[in-house]
XYZ file of C-alpha atoms in Angstrom:
615
model
C -5.841 -69.235 35.935
C -9.047 -67.979 37.522
C -11.127 -70.151 35.175
C -9.252 -73.423 35.863
C -12.057 -74.971 37.944
C -14.951 -73.432 36.004
C -17.122 -75.718 33.884
C -16.102 -75.756 30.245
C -19.360 -74.304 29.055
C -19.047 -71.340 31.384
C -15.334 -71.114 30.641
C -16.020 -71.097 26.918
C -18.852 -68.645 27.444
C -16.592 -66.381 29.467
C -13.827 -66.725 26.945
C -16.226 -65.944 24.117
C -17.622 -62.967 25.986
C -14.197 -61.691 26.963
C -12.823 -62.277 23.504
C -15.787 -60.585 21.878
C -15.606 -57.628 24.226
C -11.826 -57.343 23.869
C -11.950 -57.559 20.089
C -14.676 -54.960 19.815
C -13.065 -52.696 22.347
C -9.673 -52.992 20.673
C -11.209 -52.326 17.271
C -13.161 -49.282 18.379
C -10.319 -47.853 20.445
C -7.921 -48.334 17.533
C -10.290 -46.648 15.120
C -11.086 -43.877 17.567
C -7.425 -43.297 18.353
C -6.421 -43.363 14.709
C -9.317 -41.126 13.712
C -8.549 -38.633 16.486
C -4.821 -38.547 15.832
C -5.105 -38.409 12.052
C -7.840 -35.776 12.118
C -5.962 -33.653 14.625
C -2.613 -34.023 12.837
C -4.172 -33.264 9.464
C -6.161 -30.342 10.855
C -3.066 -28.869 12.531
C -0.976 -29.366 9.387
C -3.697 -27.863 7.218
C -4.272 -24.803 9.409
C -0.515 -24.304 9.880
C 0.188 -24.481 6.137
C -2.786 -22.278 5.390
C -1.561 -19.807 8.024
C 1.941 -19.752 6.494
C 0.559 -19.032 3.036
C -1.877 -16.330 4.170
C 0.789 -14.743 6.407
C 3.251 -14.657 3.492
C 0.606 -13.110 1.211
C -0.399 -10.530 3.879
C 2.976 -8.815 4.276
C 2.305 -6.230 1.540
C -1.191 -5.407 2.884
C 0.174 -4.826 6.426
C 3.305 -2.993 5.231
C 1.291 -0.558 3.075
C -1.672 -0.317 5.502
C -4.171 -1.685 2.975
C -7.138 -3.256 4.868
C -8.984 -3.932 1.607
C -6.215 -6.227 0.288
C -6.016 -7.877 3.724
C -9.764 -8.643 3.689
C -9.464 -10.120 0.181
C -6.577 -12.328 1.290
C -8.516 -13.533 4.367
C -11.559 -14.189 2.171
C -9.555 -16.992 0.491
C -10.213 -19.182 3.552
C -13.832 -19.573 2.450
C -12.480 -22.521 0.407
C -11.977 -24.275 3.771
C -15.490 -24.644 5.274
C -14.109 -25.645 8.670
C -12.378 -22.240 9.054
C -14.991 -20.235 10.970
C -12.927 -17.179 11.889
C -9.756 -15.425 10.761
C -8.158 -12.140 11.702
C -5.075 -10.087 10.960
C -3.668 -8.076 13.865
C -1.524 -5.021 13.201
C 1.940 -4.418 14.602
C 0.482 -2.721 17.682
C -1.966 -5.588 18.348
C -5.172 -4.065 16.955
C -7.471 -5.978 14.614
C -6.511 -4.971 11.043
C -8.867 -7.246 9.064
C -11.256 -10.100 9.851
C -13.189 -12.943 8.258
C -16.138 -13.078 8.023
C -16.336 -9.292 7.516
C -19.179 -8.868 10.029
C -17.618 -10.981 12.784
C -17.881 -9.065 16.113
C -14.763 -8.331 18.168
C -16.086 -10.498 21.018
C -15.670 -13.594 18.822
C -11.950 -12.889 18.346
C -9.047 -12.747 20.836
C -8.599 -9.233 22.176
C -4.853 -9.333 21.527
C -2.619 -11.716 19.551
C -0.950 -14.498 21.529
C 2.465 -16.091 20.941
C 2.854 -18.102 17.746
C 1.479 -21.637 17.876
C -1.818 -23.499 17.958
C -4.297 -24.604 20.573
C -6.581 -27.623 20.258
C -9.741 -28.174 22.231
C -12.874 -30.242 21.738
C -14.661 -27.207 20.369
C -12.047 -25.520 18.172
C -8.533 -25.517 16.775
C -6.898 -22.089 16.776
C -3.483 -20.871 15.693
C -1.477 -17.680 15.844
C 1.063 -17.044 13.079
C 3.374 -13.991 12.995
C 3.495 -12.033 9.717
C 7.159 -11.283 9.085
C 8.978 -9.147 6.521
C 12.760 -8.581 6.613
C 12.991 -9.871 10.208
C 10.314 -7.385 11.203
C 7.035 -8.592 12.652
C 4.338 -6.676 10.803
C 1.461 -8.343 12.626
C -0.153 -11.642 13.588
C -2.547 -13.967 11.746
C -5.242 -15.766 13.741
C -7.158 -18.762 12.346
C -9.918 -20.730 14.090
C -11.213 -24.087 12.835
C -14.479 -25.566 14.103
C -14.081 -28.985 15.836
C -17.721 -29.387 16.751
C -18.311 -31.871 13.927
C -15.546 -34.119 15.250
C -16.906 -33.865 18.795
C -20.418 -34.751 17.672
C -19.110 -37.638 15.591
C -17.184 -39.056 18.543
C -20.205 -38.705 20.766
C -22.295 -40.647 18.264
C -19.469 -43.145 17.869
C -19.299 -43.592 21.628
C -23.006 -44.184 21.981
C -22.949 -46.528 19.029
C -20.012 -48.479 20.424
C -21.646 -48.782 23.823
C -24.817 -50.004 22.185
C -22.945 -52.458 20.011
C -20.843 -53.759 22.895
C -23.858 -54.255 25.130
C -25.889 -55.940 22.448
C -23.020 -58.140 21.362
C -22.240 -59.307 24.900
C -25.907 -60.038 25.559
C -26.250 -62.059 22.362
C -23.016 -63.882 23.020
C -24.156 -64.781 26.534
C -27.543 -66.102 25.347
C -26.270 -68.142 22.457
C -22.801 -69.058 23.615
C -23.788 -72.617 24.587
C -25.289 -73.524 21.216
C -23.958 -70.964 18.816
C -20.467 -70.411 20.167
C -18.906 -71.187 16.828
C -21.446 -69.132 14.887
C -20.965 -66.201 17.240
C -17.212 -66.453 17.566
C -16.451 -66.816 13.872
C -18.066 -63.497 12.782
C -16.400 -61.736 15.725
C -13.037 -63.173 14.832
C -13.571 -62.180 11.217
C -14.557 -58.693 12.382
C -11.424 -58.453 14.503
C -9.318 -59.662 11.599
C -10.890 -57.043 9.361
C -10.194 -54.321 11.913
C -6.582 -55.407 12.175
C -6.186 -55.377 8.394
C -7.669 -51.893 8.177
C -5.416 -50.652 10.954
C -2.336 -52.055 9.234
C -3.081 -51.082 5.619
C -5.057 -47.864 6.269
C -7.497 -49.054 3.618
C -10.925 -47.810 4.625
C -12.624 -49.330 1.576
C -12.434 -52.794 3.202
C -15.716 -54.062 4.719
C -16.392 -56.873 7.187
C -18.296 -59.910 5.884
C -21.771 -60.281 7.314
C -22.862 -63.877 8.137
C -26.392 -63.280 9.304
C -29.010 -60.930 10.624
C -28.319 -61.547 14.327
C -26.677 -59.223 16.790
C -23.261 -60.023 15.368
C -24.609 -59.079 11.966
C -25.820 -55.779 13.429
C -22.383 -55.276 14.923
C -20.893 -55.912 11.518
C -23.269 -53.367 9.973
C -22.361 -50.789 12.627
C -18.677 -51.492 12.095
C -19.052 -51.103 8.349
C -21.052 -47.914 8.883
C -18.230 -46.487 10.990
C -15.800 -47.472 8.264
C -17.993 -45.654 5.733
C -17.992 -42.511 7.859
C -14.245 -42.712 8.411
C -13.775 -43.293 4.690
C -15.910 -40.208 3.962
C -13.889 -38.207 6.455
C -10.647 -39.410 4.902
C -11.989 -38.465 1.475
C -12.902 -34.998 2.798
C -9.394 -34.577 4.142
C -7.974 -35.600 0.793
C -10.257 -33.100 -0.928
C -9.046 -30.465 1.512
C -5.497 -31.382 0.590
C -6.464 -31.084 -3.083
C -7.866 -27.605 -2.473
C -4.695 -26.676 -0.630
C -2.726 -27.988 -3.592
C -4.849 -25.772 -5.871
C -4.072 -22.749 -3.678
C -0.363 -23.542 -3.842
C -0.485 -24.015 -7.601
C -2.291 -20.696 -8.057
C 0.433 -18.843 -6.158
C 2.486 -16.369 -8.185
C 5.584 -17.551 -6.317
C 7.258 -20.909 -6.612
C 6.637 -22.918 -3.423
C 9.163 -25.638 -2.544
C 8.856 -27.753 0.613
C 11.913 -29.657 1.892
C 12.514 -32.034 4.759
C 14.965 -31.360 7.568
C 17.827 -32.563 5.349
C 17.063 -30.196 2.499
C 15.458 -32.769 0.176
C 12.469 -31.597 -1.867
C 9.175 -33.179 -0.768
C 6.725 -30.829 -2.509
C 6.831 -28.579 -5.560
C 4.005 -26.421 -6.932
C 3.038 -25.623 -10.521
C 4.782 -22.257 -10.469
C 8.023 -24.011 -9.505
C 7.570 -26.387 -12.438
C 7.266 -23.449 -14.825
C 10.065 -21.428 -13.204
C 12.695 -24.188 -13.067
C 11.639 -26.426 -15.966
C 11.181 -29.568 -13.860
C 7.984 -31.497 -13.241
C 6.926 -32.242 -9.691
C 7.757 -35.932 -10.130
C 11.265 -35.064 -11.335
C 11.877 -32.602 -8.492
C 10.765 -34.790 -5.555
C 13.758 -36.236 -3.729
C 16.280 -33.784 -5.199
C 18.394 -31.581 -2.956
C 17.326 -27.946 -2.729
C 20.817 -26.899 -3.864
C 19.976 -28.252 -7.334
C 17.829 -25.160 -7.972
C 19.137 -22.821 -5.273
C 22.708 -22.266 -4.114
C 23.447 -23.207 -0.481
C 21.713 -20.627 1.685
C 22.683 -21.698 5.185
C 25.797 -19.493 5.116
C 23.701 -16.421 4.421
C 23.056 -14.315 7.547
C 19.354 -14.135 6.662
C 19.094 -17.935 7.065
C 20.662 -18.134 10.521
C 17.709 -20.026 12.052
C 17.848 -22.693 9.365
C 21.640 -22.889 9.712
C 21.517 -23.529 13.460
C 18.939 -26.287 13.040
C 20.621 -28.067 10.150
C 23.989 -27.679 11.850
C 22.740 -29.628 14.868
C 23.138 -26.732 17.282
C 20.316 -24.573 18.536
C 17.117 -26.319 17.446
C 14.991 -23.187 17.624
C 13.426 -22.467 14.258
C 13.167 -19.005 12.752
C 11.912 -17.669 9.462
C 14.588 -16.415 7.109
C 14.578 -12.906 5.846
C 14.054 -12.056 2.186
C 17.165 -13.337 0.435
C 18.118 -12.126 -3.038
C 20.108 -14.784 -4.859
C 20.472 -16.605 -8.156
C 18.483 -19.741 -9.008
C 19.294 -22.351 -11.627
C 16.904 -23.786 -14.227
C 17.042 -27.300 -15.548
C 18.876 -26.137 -18.701
C 21.562 -24.473 -16.567
C 20.426 -20.895 -17.170
C 20.196 -18.605 -14.164
C 17.572 -16.154 -12.968
C 17.431 -13.571 -10.187
C 15.057 -14.534 -7.373
C 13.901 -13.539 -3.912
C 13.686 -16.386 -1.401
C 11.906 -16.558 1.966
C 12.182 -19.817 3.920
C 9.726 -20.594 6.717
C 9.979 -23.559 9.088
C 6.954 -25.824 9.502
C 6.556 -28.145 12.495
C 3.729 -30.656 12.342
C 3.459 -33.739 14.525
C 7.089 -33.385 15.585
C 8.228 -33.416 11.944
C 10.198 -30.385 10.769
C 9.970 -29.169 7.175
C 10.979 -25.954 5.449
C 8.765 -24.055 2.994
C 10.593 -21.818 0.504
C 8.682 -19.059 -1.312
C 10.630 -18.092 -4.443
C 9.775 -15.058 -6.601
C 11.337 -14.376 -9.990
C 12.692 -10.804 -9.914
C 14.563 -10.917 -13.238
C 12.257 -8.355 -14.843
C 12.398 -6.165 -11.757
C 16.195 -6.262 -11.714
C 16.267 -5.393 -15.404
C 13.852 -2.522 -14.793
C 15.951 -1.277 -11.862
C 19.032 -1.281 -14.060
C 17.143 0.612 -16.763
C 15.870 3.127 -14.205
C 19.385 3.563 -12.833
C 20.722 4.125 -16.354
C 17.915 6.606 -17.056
C 18.630 8.405 -13.766
C 22.287 8.713 -14.673
C 21.347 9.971 -18.125
C 18.881 12.419 -16.555
C 21.529 13.635 -14.115
C 23.877 14.278 -17.033
C 21.144 16.149 -18.878
C 20.319 18.181 -15.782
C 23.982 19.006 -15.349
C 24.241 20.044 -18.997
C 21.017 22.040 -18.736
C 22.279 23.718 -15.561
C 25.441 24.761 -17.353
C 23.337 26.098 -20.234
C 21.136 28.036 -17.803
C 24.193 29.449 -16.037
C 25.557 30.538 -19.411
C 22.182 32.040 -20.343
C 22.028 33.895 -17.015
C 25.477 35.334 -17.643
C 24.387 36.442 -21.118
C 21.213 37.933 -19.617
C 23.253 39.831 -17.044
C 25.510 41.094 -19.824
C 22.448 42.155 -21.787
C 20.993 43.889 -18.734
C 24.265 45.724 -18.258
C 24.221 46.758 -21.919
C 20.638 47.963 -21.661
C 21.369 49.811 -18.450
C 24.464 51.608 -19.758
C 24.549 51.513 -23.560
C 20.875 52.369 -24.171
C 20.369 54.863 -21.388
C 23.098 57.245 -22.685
C 21.523 57.759 -26.145
C 18.140 58.242 -24.546
C 19.538 60.863 -22.174
C 21.131 62.622 -25.166
C 17.870 62.557 -27.118
C 15.918 63.862 -24.149
C 18.560 66.456 -23.249
C 19.130 67.809 -26.748
C 15.398 67.864 -27.441
C 14.937 69.968 -24.321
C 17.841 72.234 -25.348
C 16.421 72.529 -28.862
C 13.044 73.554 -27.476
C 14.707 76.217 -25.288
C 17.123 77.447 -27.980
C 14.746 77.636 -30.899
C 11.522 78.293 -29.068
C 11.007 81.616 -30.845
C 11.684 80.107 -34.258
C 9.494 77.031 -33.768
C 5.848 77.143 -34.646
C 3.240 75.108 -32.775
C 3.794 72.035 -34.938
C 7.571 72.136 -34.370
C 7.062 72.499 -30.634
C 4.695 69.524 -30.683
C 7.286 67.473 -32.568
C 9.935 68.297 -29.989
C 7.522 67.400 -27.186
C 6.744 64.048 -28.878
C 10.499 63.288 -29.048
C 10.920 64.158 -25.354
C 7.898 62.063 -24.291
C 9.031 59.103 -26.412
C 12.513 59.202 -24.912
C 11.124 59.324 -21.397
C 8.687 56.489 -22.190
C 11.573 54.449 -23.603
C 13.497 55.071 -20.389
C 10.569 53.884 -18.296
C 10.260 50.817 -20.521
C 13.947 50.001 -20.008
C 13.544 50.439 -16.241
C 10.549 48.097 -16.223
C 12.369 45.487 -18.319
C 15.342 45.596 -15.969
C 12.982 45.280 -13.003
C 11.195 42.326 -14.636
C 14.531 40.592 -15.283
C 15.800 41.346 -11.763
C 12.677 39.952 -10.106
C 13.103 36.689 -11.986
C 16.755 36.207 -10.931
C 17.153 37.802 -7.529
C 17.428 35.587 -4.447
C 14.433 35.549 -2.124
C 14.861 36.437 1.546
C 11.821 35.404 3.557
C 10.999 37.424 6.672
C 7.725 38.066 8.543
C 5.965 40.991 6.837
C 2.675 42.655 7.762
C 0.742 43.274 4.555
C -1.168 46.118 6.207
C 2.155 47.926 6.710
C 3.079 47.457 3.043
C -0.262 48.917 1.954
C 0.162 51.972 4.169
C 3.735 52.478 2.916
C 2.590 52.381 -0.729
C -0.200 54.880 -0.014
C 2.255 57.175 1.761
C 4.642 57.173 -1.217
C 1.716 57.971 -3.543
C 0.446 60.854 -1.369
C 1.496 63.530 -3.880
C -0.364 61.754 -6.692
C -3.431 61.276 -4.488
C -3.550 64.851 -3.150
C -6.133 66.123 -5.643
C -8.091 62.870 -5.930
C -11.285 61.874 -4.131
C -10.730 58.217 -3.219
C -12.615 56.108 -0.713
C -10.306 53.448 0.757
C -11.798 50.262 2.201
C -8.960 48.280 3.724
C -9.831 45.114 5.593
C -7.667 43.005 7.926
C -4.538 41.721 6.188
C -2.305 38.833 7.361
C 1.331 38.697 8.357
C 3.325 36.268 6.194
C 6.900 35.184 5.577
C 7.767 36.708 2.185
C 10.481 38.700 0.457
C 9.685 42.199 1.654
C 11.100 44.085 -1.365
C 9.336 41.941 -3.928
C 6.030 41.880 -2.084
C 6.275 45.674 -1.759
C 6.560 45.800 -5.572
C 3.408 43.641 -5.876
C 1.354 46.112 -3.843
C 2.933 49.083 -5.670
C 1.813 47.700 -9.039
C -1.677 46.575 -7.932
C -2.538 49.721 -5.947
C -0.941 51.925 -8.614
C -3.135 50.323 -11.277
C -6.250 50.820 -9.129
C -5.399 54.504 -8.679
C -4.597 54.970 -12.382
C -7.681 53.237 -13.806
C -10.104 55.111 -11.457
C -8.774 58.486 -12.646
C -11.959 59.220 -14.615
C -14.229 58.505 -11.637
C -15.448 61.502 -9.646
C -15.594 59.252 -6.574
C -13.100 56.398 -6.757
C -13.493 53.347 -4.483
C -10.519 51.092 -3.842
C -10.970 48.008 -1.633
C -8.109 45.874 -0.296
C -8.696 42.702 1.733
C -7.816 39.053 2.267
C -9.567 35.687 2.529
C -7.862 32.956 4.569
C -8.513 29.232 4.124
C -6.622 26.152 5.372
C -4.912 25.827 1.968
C -4.062 29.386 0.944
C -4.325 33.106 1.658
C -6.024 35.164 -1.097
C -5.334 38.937 -1.204
C -7.395 41.129 -3.532
C -7.344 44.760 -4.756
C -10.731 45.876 -6.134
C -11.605 49.184 -7.836
C -14.562 50.785 -9.632
C -12.492 52.048 -12.544
C -12.359 51.384 -16.275
C -12.343 47.586 -15.917
C -11.581 45.268 -18.869
C -13.231 42.842 -21.262
C -13.345 39.433 -19.491
C -12.407 37.518 -22.664
C -8.957 39.167 -22.557
C -8.216 38.287 -18.945
C -5.532 35.751 -19.971
C -3.504 38.578 -21.602
C -3.399 40.784 -18.489
C -0.305 39.230 -16.917
C 1.774 38.968 -20.120
C 4.764 41.213 -20.805
C 3.831 44.315 -22.911
C 0.165 43.220 -22.909
C -2.119 46.252 -22.597
C -5.898 46.454 -22.946
C -5.988 50.291 -23.112
C -4.208 52.718 -25.418
C -1.381 55.007 -24.294
C -3.599 58.016 -24.828
C -6.162 56.619 -22.334
C -3.837 55.348 -19.632
C -0.058 55.489 -19.644
C 2.014 52.395 -18.931
C 4.453 49.855 -20.389
C 2.520 46.603 -19.841
C 5.199 45.144 -17.545
C 3.734 45.830 -14.099
C 1.260 42.910 -13.929
C 3.844 40.578 -15.472
C 6.123 41.533 -12.568
C 3.302 40.776 -10.114
C 2.755 37.323 -11.593
C 6.486 36.486 -11.631
C 6.948 37.544 -7.999
C 3.871 35.640 -6.789
C 4.866 32.510 -8.724
C 8.321 32.616 -7.148
C 6.581 32.619 -3.773
C 4.661 29.467 -4.763
C 1.387 31.297 -5.398
C -0.949 32.163 -8.261
C -2.618 35.269 -9.776
C -5.878 35.971 -11.593
C -8.280 38.817 -12.287
C -11.990 39.524 -12.715
C -13.665 42.527 -14.269
C -16.076 44.053 -16.766
C -15.746 47.054 -19.031
C -16.482 50.297 -17.165
C -17.503 48.332 -14.032
C -14.175 48.028 -12.326
C -11.745 45.168 -11.826
C -10.470 42.936 -9.063
C -6.944 41.533 -9.041
C -6.120 38.541 -6.852
C -2.970 36.814 -5.729
C -2.881 33.717 -3.521
C -0.014 32.396 -1.373
C 0.240 29.049 0.492
C -1.294 29.199 3.972
C 1.895 27.656 5.366
C 3.661 30.980 4.773
C 1.567 32.672 7.473
C 3.366 33.400 10.698
C 2.449 31.376 13.795
C 0.722 34.358 15.308
C -1.601 34.731 12.312
C -2.110 31.001 11.845
């Protein structure tokens, strides 16, 4: 109405200018709006899906505290060039792993924020909780660079302003003569923009009618279309890469809409269920999985699909049975995660075939039951053997001792009765019989002691080793009265041991040191201990007869002797007793020595057996 009284030329000029400006403005705004919305929606969907996948793959790394696996999982985002930063936060909020590896802490949020995403002109960031069995193991943070989009829009804005200004100027100058020539290309340009907006076909180009300003506008418009087409192609390539990631997953990935219909299906799902992606799209999820909404683990999905509480929650790990195309069943684990993008709700199911694991668990259970039966049978056999050993010990103790006492007693009586009639050889024979009987008695005593030390219950009490050493020396005072022995006794610990058995250890070790230094005019016996964080080593060292080092492995065997009876008396059971007692205390024994240069005997006990005062 404002142009009613305006001359037609000016009216037409104004109309042409207004129409041109409106068409260009509408075209640019439409393209800008579509580009912004599509880029943002695609970027949010891409980073959300990527976050879901990485979060699902990161549960094991966080659960088993494996930063190396976490860094390898985060390194997968290098396939998305726009992802400039990624981090996994632990359950307590600390940074567990980051991408790139050298990214400083200042470039990442100090603490994880609630789940969701934030969009700004400079970046798109998202926080995704890492869940396992309804437990939040940590948080995944992803940051996508938006600087390219911002720079593009700035260039677009400047270009549009330039195009608008130039176009209006040209239209004003040539409107009187070239109104039709100017208006027709603009109308064609507007028509092209409308067609692109409706069909989303960015391969369409506006027809250029000349080299004037309208032609330049057409070139600029086509250039923008080329850039948008390139951007759309990049987004499609990104989607292709995402598809490749999904298809490389070891789990079947099935995406459904909010009504449970399948809208995506990866290669692993094709192999697992025997259906191609084209065959699976549009089917109900219950075709391959039984209804899950009644399972307590899927309560969040149940509330949403039931039309009640619309809050979305991830399901827990659900063990169930899946169905292949041929009707056969397989055991699977299912985790369903909700995805919200652009107001559209979908559900992503991660399905893992656990048939082999279930079979292995059943085999392990069967083997455990078989092992338990074998252990029970072996225990009964050991109990029977122990009873037989006790019976044997009783027989040795009673049935063998009596004949030995008779032999010893009658040999003594014979020597007293027939002493006058016996010559030196006869007396020596009688003495050999008496010595052999006594030696046999000692051997029986040592065997019984060896058997008793292997079966007796241990009673652990705090014992000062220095006190045991002094007690052994006191009991040997009569034997040591005529000996010249230099004792070097260092500090010894207090430990929780069986006092009777540990007393026997020192009796045997100190007794051996005294016995094998008998031929030394000046005997030296050294007793000490070395304490480390792992164990306590006690040693008894002497300067006696020593032994050949190549026979050291025989020292602690039963009846193993490296010296003849004529040199040093003994039954060869004492060191075997030492080893058995120390082993029952969780320790170890060994020895070092050289012939005629003395020997050192060691036994080591766990450091944890030391009393608190010594520790």
